[in-house]
CSV table of C-alpha atoms in Angstrom, one decimal:
chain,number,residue,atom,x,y,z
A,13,UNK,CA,4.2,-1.1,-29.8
A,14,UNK,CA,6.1,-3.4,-27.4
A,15,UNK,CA,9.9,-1.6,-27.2
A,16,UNK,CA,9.6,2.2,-25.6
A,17,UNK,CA,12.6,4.4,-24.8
A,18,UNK,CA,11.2,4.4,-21.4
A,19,UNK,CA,8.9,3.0,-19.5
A,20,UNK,CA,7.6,4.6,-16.3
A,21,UNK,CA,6.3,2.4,-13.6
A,22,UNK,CA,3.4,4.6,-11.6
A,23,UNK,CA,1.0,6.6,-13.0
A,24,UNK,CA,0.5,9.2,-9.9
A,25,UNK,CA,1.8,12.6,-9.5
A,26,UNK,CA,5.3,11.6,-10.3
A,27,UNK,CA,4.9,9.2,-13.4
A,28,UNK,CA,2.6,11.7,-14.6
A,29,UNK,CA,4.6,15.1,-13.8
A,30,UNK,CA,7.6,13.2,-15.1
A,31,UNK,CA,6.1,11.5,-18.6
A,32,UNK,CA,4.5,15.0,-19.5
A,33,UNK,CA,7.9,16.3,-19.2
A,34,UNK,CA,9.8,13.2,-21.3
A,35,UNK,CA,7.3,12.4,-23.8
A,36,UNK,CA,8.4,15.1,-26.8
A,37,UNK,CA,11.3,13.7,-26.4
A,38,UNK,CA,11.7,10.0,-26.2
A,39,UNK,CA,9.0,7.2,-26.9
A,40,UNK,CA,7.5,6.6,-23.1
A,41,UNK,CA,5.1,4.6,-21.5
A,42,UNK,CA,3.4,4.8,-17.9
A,43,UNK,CA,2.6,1.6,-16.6
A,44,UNK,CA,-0.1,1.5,-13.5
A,45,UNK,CA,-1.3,-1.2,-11.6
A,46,UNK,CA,-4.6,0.4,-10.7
A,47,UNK,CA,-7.1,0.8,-13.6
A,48,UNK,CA,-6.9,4.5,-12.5
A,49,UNK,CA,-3.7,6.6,-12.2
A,50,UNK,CA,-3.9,8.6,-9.5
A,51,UNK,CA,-5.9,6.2,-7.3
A,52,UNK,CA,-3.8,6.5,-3.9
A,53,UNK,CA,-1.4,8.6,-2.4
A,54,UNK,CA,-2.4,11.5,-5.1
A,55,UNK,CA,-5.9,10.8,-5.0
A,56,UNK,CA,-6.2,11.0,-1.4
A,57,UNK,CA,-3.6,14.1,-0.6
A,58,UNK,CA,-4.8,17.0,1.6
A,59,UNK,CA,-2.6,19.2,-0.9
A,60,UNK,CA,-1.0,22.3,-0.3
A,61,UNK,CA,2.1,24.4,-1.5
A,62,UNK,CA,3.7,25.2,2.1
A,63,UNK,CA,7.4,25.8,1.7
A,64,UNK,CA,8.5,24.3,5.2
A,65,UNK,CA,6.4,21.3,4.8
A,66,UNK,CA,9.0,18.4,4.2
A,67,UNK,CA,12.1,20.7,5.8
A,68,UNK,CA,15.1,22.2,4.8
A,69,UNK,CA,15.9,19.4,2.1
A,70,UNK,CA,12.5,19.8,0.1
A,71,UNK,CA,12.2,23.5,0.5
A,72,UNK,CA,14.0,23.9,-2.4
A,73,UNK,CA,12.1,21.9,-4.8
A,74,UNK,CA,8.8,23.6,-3.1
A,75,UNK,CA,10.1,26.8,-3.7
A,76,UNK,CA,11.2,26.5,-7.4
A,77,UNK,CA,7.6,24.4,-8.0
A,78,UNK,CA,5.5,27.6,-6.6
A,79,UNK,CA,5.6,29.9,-10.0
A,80,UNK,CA,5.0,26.8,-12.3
A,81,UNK,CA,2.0,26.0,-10.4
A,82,UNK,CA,0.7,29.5,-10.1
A,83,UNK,CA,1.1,30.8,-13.9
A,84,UNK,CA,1.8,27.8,-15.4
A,85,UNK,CA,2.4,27.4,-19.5
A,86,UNK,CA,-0.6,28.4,-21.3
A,87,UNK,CA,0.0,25.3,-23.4
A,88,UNK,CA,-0.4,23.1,-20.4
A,89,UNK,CA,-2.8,25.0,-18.3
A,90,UNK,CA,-5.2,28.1,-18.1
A,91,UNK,CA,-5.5,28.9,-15.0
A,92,UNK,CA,-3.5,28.6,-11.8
A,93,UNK,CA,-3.5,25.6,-9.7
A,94,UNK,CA,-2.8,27.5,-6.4
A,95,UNK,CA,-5.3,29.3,-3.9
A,96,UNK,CA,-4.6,31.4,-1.5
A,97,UNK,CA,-4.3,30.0,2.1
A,98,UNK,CA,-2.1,30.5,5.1
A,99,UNK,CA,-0.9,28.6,7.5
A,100,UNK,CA,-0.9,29.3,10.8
A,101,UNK,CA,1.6,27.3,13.2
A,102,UNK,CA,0.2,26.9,16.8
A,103,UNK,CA,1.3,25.5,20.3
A,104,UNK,CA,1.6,25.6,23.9
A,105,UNK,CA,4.1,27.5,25.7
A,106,UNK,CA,6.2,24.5,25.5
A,107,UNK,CA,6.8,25.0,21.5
A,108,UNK,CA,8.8,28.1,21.9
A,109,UNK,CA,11.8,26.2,21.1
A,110,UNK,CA,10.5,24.4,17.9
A,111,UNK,CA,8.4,27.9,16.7
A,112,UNK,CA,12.5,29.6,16.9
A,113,UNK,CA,13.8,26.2,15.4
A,114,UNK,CA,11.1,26.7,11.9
A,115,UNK,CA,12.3,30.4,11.5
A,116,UNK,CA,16.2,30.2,12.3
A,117,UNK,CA,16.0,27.0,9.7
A,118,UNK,CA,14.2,28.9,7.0
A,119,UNK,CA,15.6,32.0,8.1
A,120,UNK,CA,16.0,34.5,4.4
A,121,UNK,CA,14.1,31.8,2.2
A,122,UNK,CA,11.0,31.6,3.7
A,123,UNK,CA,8.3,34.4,5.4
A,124,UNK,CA,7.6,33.6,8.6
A,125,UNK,CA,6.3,36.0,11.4
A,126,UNK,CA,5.6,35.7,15.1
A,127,UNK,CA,1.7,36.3,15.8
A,128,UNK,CA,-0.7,35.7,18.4
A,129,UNK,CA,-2.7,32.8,17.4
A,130,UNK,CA,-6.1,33.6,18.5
A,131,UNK,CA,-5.7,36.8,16.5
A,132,UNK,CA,-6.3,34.7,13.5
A,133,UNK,CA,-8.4,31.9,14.4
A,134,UNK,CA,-11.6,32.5,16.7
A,135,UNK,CA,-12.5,30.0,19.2
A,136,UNK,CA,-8.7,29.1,19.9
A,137,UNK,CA,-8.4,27.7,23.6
A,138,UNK,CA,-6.5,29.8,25.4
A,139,UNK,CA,-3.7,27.4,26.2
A,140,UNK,CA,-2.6,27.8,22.7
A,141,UNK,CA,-0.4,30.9,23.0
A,142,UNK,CA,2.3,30.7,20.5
A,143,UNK,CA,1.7,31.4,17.3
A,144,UNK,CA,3.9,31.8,13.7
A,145,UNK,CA,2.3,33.0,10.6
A,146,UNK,CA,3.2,31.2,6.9
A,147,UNK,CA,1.5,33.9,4.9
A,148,UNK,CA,2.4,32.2,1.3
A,149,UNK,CA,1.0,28.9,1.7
A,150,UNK,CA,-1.6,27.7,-1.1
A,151,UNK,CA,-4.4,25.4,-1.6
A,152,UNK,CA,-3.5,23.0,-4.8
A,153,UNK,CA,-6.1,21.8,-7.1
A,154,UNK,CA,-4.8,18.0,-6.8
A,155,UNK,CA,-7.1,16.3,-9.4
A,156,UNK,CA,-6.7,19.4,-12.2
A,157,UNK,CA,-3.0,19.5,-12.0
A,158,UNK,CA,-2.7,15.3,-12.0
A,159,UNK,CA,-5.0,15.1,-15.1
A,160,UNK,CA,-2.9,18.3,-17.0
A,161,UNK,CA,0.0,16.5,-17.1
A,162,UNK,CA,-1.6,13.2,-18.2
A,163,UNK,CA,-3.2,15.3,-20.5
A,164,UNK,CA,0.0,16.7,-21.9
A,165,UNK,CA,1.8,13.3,-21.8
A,166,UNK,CA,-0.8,12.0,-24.4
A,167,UNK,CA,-0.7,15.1,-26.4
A,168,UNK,CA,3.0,14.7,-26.8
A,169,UNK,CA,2.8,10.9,-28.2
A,170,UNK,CA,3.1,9.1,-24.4
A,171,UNK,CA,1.3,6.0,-24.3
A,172,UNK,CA,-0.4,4.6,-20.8
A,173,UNK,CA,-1.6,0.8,-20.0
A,174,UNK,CA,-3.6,1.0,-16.6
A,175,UNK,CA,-4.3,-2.0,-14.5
A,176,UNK,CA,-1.5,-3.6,-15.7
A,177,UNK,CA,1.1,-5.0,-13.1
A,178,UNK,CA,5.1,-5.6,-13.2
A,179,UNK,CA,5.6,-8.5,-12.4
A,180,UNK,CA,9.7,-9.3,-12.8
A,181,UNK,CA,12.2,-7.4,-15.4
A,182,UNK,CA,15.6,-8.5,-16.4
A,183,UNK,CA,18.2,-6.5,-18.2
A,184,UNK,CA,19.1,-7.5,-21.8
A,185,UNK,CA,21.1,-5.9,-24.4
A,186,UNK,CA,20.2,-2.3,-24.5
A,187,UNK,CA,17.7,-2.1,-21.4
A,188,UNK,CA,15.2,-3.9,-20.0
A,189,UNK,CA,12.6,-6.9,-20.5
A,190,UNK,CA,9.9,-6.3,-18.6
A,191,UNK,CA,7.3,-9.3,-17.8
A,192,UNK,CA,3.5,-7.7,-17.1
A,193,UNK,CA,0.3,-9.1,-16.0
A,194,UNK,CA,-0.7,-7.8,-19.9
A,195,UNK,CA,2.4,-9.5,-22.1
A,196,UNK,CA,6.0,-8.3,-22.6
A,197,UNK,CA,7.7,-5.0,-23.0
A,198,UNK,CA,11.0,-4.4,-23.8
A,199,UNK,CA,12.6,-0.3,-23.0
A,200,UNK,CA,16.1,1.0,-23.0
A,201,UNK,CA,14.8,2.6,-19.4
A,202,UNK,CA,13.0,1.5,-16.5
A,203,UNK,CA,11.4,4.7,-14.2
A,204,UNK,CA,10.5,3.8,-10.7
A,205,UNK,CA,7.6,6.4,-10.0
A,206,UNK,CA,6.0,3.9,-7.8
A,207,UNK,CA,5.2,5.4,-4.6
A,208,UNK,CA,4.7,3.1,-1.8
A,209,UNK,CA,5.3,-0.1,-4.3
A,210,UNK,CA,9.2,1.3,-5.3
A,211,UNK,CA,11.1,-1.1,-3.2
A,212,UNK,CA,9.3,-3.5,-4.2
A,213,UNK,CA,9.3,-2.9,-7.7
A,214,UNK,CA,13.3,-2.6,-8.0
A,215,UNK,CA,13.1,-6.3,-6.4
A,216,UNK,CA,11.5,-7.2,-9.1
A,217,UNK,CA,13.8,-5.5,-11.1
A,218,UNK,CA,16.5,-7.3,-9.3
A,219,UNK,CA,17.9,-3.7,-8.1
A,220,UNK,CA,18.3,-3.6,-3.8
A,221,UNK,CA,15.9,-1.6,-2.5
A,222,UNK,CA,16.7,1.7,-0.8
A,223,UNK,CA,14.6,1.6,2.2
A,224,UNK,CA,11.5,3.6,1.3
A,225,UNK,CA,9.2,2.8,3.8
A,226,UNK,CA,5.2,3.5,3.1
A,227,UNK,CA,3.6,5.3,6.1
A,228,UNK,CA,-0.4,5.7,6.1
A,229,UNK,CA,-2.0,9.1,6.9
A,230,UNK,CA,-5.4,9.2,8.0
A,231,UNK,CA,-7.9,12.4,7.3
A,232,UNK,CA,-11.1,13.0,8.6
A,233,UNK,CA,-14.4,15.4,7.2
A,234,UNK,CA,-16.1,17.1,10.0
A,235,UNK,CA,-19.3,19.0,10.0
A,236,UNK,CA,-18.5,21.7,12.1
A,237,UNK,CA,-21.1,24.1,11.4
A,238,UNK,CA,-19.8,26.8,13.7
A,239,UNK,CA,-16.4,27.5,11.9
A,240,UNK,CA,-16.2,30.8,11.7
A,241,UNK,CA,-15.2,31.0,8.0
A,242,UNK,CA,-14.2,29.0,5.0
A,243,UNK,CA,-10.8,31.1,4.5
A,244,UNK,CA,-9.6,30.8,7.9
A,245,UNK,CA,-5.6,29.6,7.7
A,246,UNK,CA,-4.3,25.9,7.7
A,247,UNK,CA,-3.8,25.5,11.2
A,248,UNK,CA,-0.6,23.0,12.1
A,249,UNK,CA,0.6,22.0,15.6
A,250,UNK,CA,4.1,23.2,16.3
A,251,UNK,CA,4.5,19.5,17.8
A,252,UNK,CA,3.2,17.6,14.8
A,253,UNK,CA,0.1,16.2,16.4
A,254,UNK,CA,-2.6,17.5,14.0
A,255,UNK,CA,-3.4,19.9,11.2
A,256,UNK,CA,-6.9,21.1,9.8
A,257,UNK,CA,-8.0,23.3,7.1
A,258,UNK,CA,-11.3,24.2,5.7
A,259,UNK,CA,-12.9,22.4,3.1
A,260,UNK,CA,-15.9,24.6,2.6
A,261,UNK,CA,-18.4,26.0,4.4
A,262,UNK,CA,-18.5,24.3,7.7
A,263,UNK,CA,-16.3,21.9,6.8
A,264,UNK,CA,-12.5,20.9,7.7
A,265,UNK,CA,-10.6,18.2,6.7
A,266,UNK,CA,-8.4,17.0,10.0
A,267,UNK,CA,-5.4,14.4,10.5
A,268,UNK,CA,-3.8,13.3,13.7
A,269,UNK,CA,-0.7,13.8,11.3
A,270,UNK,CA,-0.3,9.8,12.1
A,271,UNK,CA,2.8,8.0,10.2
A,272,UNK,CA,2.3,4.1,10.7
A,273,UNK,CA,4.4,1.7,8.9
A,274,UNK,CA,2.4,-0.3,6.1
A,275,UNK,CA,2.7,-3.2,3.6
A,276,UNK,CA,2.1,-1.2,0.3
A,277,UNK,CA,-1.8,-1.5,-0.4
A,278,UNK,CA,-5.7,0.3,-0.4
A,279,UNK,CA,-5.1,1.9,2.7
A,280,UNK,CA,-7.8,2.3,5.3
A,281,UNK,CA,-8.4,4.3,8.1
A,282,UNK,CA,-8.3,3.1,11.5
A,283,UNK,CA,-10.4,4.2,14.0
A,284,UNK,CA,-7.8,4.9,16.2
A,285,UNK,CA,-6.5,7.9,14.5
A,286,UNK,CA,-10.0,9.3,13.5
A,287,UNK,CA,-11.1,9.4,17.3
A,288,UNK,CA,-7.1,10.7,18.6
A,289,UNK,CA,-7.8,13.0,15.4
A,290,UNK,CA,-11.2,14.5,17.1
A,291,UNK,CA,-9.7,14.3,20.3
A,292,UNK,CA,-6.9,16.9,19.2
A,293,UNK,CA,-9.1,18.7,17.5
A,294,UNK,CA,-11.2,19.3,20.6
A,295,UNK,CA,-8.6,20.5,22.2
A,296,UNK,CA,-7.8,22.9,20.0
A,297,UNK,CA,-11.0,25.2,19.3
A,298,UNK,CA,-14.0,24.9,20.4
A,299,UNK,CA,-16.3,24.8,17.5
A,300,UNK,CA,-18.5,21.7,18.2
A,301,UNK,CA,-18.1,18.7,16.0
A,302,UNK,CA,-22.1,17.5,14.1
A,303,UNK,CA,-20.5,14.7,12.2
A,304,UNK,CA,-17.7,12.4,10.6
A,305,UNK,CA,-18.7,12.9,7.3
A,306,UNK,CA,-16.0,10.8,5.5
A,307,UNK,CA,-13.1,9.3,6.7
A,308,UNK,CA,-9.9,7.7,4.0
A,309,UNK,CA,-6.2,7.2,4.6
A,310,UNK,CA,-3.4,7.0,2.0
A,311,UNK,CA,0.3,5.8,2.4
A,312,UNK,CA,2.8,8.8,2.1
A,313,UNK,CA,6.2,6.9,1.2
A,314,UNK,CA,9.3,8.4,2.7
A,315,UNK,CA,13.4,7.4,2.1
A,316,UNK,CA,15.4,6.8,5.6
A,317,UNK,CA,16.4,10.1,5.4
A,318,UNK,CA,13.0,11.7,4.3
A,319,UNK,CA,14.5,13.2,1.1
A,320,UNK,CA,13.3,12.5,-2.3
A,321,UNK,CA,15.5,10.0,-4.3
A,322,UNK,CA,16.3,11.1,-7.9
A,323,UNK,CA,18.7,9.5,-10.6
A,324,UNK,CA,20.0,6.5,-11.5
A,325,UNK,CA,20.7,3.0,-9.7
A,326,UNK,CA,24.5,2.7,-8.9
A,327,UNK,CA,24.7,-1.0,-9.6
A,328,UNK,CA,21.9,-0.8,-12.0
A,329,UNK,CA,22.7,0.4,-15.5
A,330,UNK,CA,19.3,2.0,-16.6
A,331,UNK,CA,17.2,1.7,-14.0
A,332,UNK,CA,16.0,5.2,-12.4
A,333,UNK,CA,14.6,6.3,-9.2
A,334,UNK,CA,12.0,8.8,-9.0
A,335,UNK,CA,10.8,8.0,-5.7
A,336,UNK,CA,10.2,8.9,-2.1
A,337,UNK,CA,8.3,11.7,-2.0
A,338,UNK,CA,6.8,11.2,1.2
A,339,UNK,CA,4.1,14.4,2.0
A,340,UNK,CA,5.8,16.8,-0.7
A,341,UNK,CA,5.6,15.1,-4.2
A,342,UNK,CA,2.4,17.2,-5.1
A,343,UNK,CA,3.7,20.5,-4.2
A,344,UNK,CA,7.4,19.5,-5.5
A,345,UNK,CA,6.3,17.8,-8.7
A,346,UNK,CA,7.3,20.7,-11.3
A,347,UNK,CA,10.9,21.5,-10.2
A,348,UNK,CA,11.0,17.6,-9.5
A,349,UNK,CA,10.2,16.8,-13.4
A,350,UNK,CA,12.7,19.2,-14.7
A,351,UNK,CA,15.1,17.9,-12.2
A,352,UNK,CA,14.4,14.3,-13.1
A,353,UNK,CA,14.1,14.7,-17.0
A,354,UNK,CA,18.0,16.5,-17.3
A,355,UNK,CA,19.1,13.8,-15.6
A,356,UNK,CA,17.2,10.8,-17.5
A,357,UNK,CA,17.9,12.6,-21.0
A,358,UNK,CA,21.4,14.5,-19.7
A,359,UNK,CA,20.0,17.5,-21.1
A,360,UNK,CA,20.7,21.0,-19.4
A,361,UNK,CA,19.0,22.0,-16.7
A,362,UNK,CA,15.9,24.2,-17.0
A,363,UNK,CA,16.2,27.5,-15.6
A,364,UNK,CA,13.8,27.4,-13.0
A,365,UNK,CA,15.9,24.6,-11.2
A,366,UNK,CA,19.6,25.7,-12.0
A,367,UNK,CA,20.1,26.3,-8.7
A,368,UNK,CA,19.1,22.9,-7.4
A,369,UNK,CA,21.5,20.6,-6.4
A,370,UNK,CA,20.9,17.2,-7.7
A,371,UNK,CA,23.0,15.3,-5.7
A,372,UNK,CA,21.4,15.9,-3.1
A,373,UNK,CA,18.3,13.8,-4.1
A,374,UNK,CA,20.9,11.0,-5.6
A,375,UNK,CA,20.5,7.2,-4.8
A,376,UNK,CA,24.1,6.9,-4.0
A,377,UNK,CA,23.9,8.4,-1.1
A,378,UNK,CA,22.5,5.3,0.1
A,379,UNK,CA,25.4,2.9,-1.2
């Protein structure tokens, strides 16, 4: 088959989350460069479901995504995706101001609670005095929930060609022609799901870009065999320096919570931002790092105003955004599915995200 309804153009956590949700209803196709889906941002996320993570704009989606992913439909899933974590926000006396900022901000949507830090995580150096508890935060089970929905999409009739490149598209009566590294397809729709590639691909779609600008995260595995236990909280710096969680016994994954501009491409770490990674971590507790044990980095793809970018192109009859998603599109990707399928198909809105305003995600806030 050559001619789809739609054809969605990433096969990470959005293309996926997004085709599981379109294909009963319309004839869709995933196209992904990689000969994996899931091979960078999603396979490379430190995942959690933390509804501040992202700010007041993403909280919403976060919020609404946090049943689905913890009783999901039996038909999809058959067990929950979400584990029990925590986080625990610390800093110096100086964060006073910023710990007030999170709960006035979140203030009747989101639990939040004042607490000495070192209460909750042992070997805390004592200049680390202010603390704020986020008791609902969850682990998420990246790779289970990415392969459910590609799961799903192929149940429901969706089709998928990995390692296969768009290289320019052109619109012609009733959609699109695209031109791929594997032939020619033709589709009534064209979904950017492209992570850090989606300015780039509506170039090639001869669509302006919007400004989403890739920014690589690195993440270190340390041995640190004196951790005091596996479920201690997430622990993130008030001043955005750092987070850590563990990862096991004796083991924590840690990021300097670096955002450098990139090219889209296989990110890699620098060594840089592992050793200002251990650095901050050092300063924080004072359980001994063994080893590096592993070390990756992965490009988290943000709009200029750090929203996620929903619906269609202005100036582009049938070309859709589904893009910018920055940090959040793992723990946003239910409600962001349901969001983005009403407003390919302009059916009604599921109930879980009636109360979502779609607008607010719009392109055209750019134009």
């Amino acid at each position: 088959m050559s001619r789809f309804d739609m054809v969605i153009v990433g096969g990470g956590i959005a293309g996926a989350s997004l085709g599981a949700q379109l294909a009963g209803e319309a004839s869709v196709l995933i196209l992904e460069q990689e000969e994996s889906a899931g091979y960078h941002a999603t396979g490379r996320s430190v995942a959690f479901w933390e509804e501040t993570y992202g700010g007041p704009q993403v909280q919403p989606l976060t919020t609404a995504s946090g049943p689905l992913l913890h009783a999901p439909d039996p038909a999809f899933a058959d067990r929950s995706f979400l584990t029990p974590r925590q986080t625990l926000f610390v800093g110096r006396d100086t964060d006073r101001a910023e710990r007030d900022r999170l709960v006035r901000d979140f203030s009747g949507r989101v639990d939040l609670r004042p607490v000495d830090p070192a209460s909750l995580l042992p070997g805390l150096r004592p200049q680390w005095t202010v603390g704020l508890l986020e008791p609902g935060v969850c682990d998420i089970d990246v790779a289970a929930l990415h392969h459910a929905y590609l799961r799903r999409f192929h149940a429901q009739g969706g089709q998928s060609q990995l390692g296969t490149a768009l290289h320019k598209a052109a619109q012609e009566p009733g959609g699109w022609r695209i031109q791929t590294s594997n032939g020619v397809i033709h589709c009534g729709i064209i979904v950017n799901a492209a992570g850090a590639w989606a300015d780039d691909v509506a170039r090639r779609c001869g669509v302006a870009p919007i400004g989403i600008t890739p920014l690589r995260r690195t993440v270190v595995q340390l041995r640190v065999p004196a951790m005091p236990s596996a479920d201690l909280p997430l622990v993130m710096d008030l001043s955005s320096r750092f987070y850590f969680k563990p990862e096991g016994e004796g083991r924590i994954w840690l990021t300097p919570h670096d955002e450098e501009p990139s090219l889209p491409c296989d990110a890699a770490p620098e060594e840089l931002a592992v050793a200002q990674a251990i650095a901050r971590f050092e300063d924080v507790v004072d359980w001994p790092v063994e080893a590096v044990e592993r070390k990756w980095a992965g490009l988290r793809s943000f709009a200029p105003d750090r929203a996620p970018v929903y619906g269609f192109d202005s100036a582009a009859p049938g070309f859709f955004w589904f893009a910018g998603q920055g940090g959040f599109g793992i723990q946003t990707a239910p409600a962001a599915a349901l969001l983005g399928s009403a407003l390919l198909t302009g059916g009604p809105m599921a109930e879980a995200v009636k109360g979502i305003d779609p607008a607010a995600y719009s392109p055209a806030r750019f134009t």
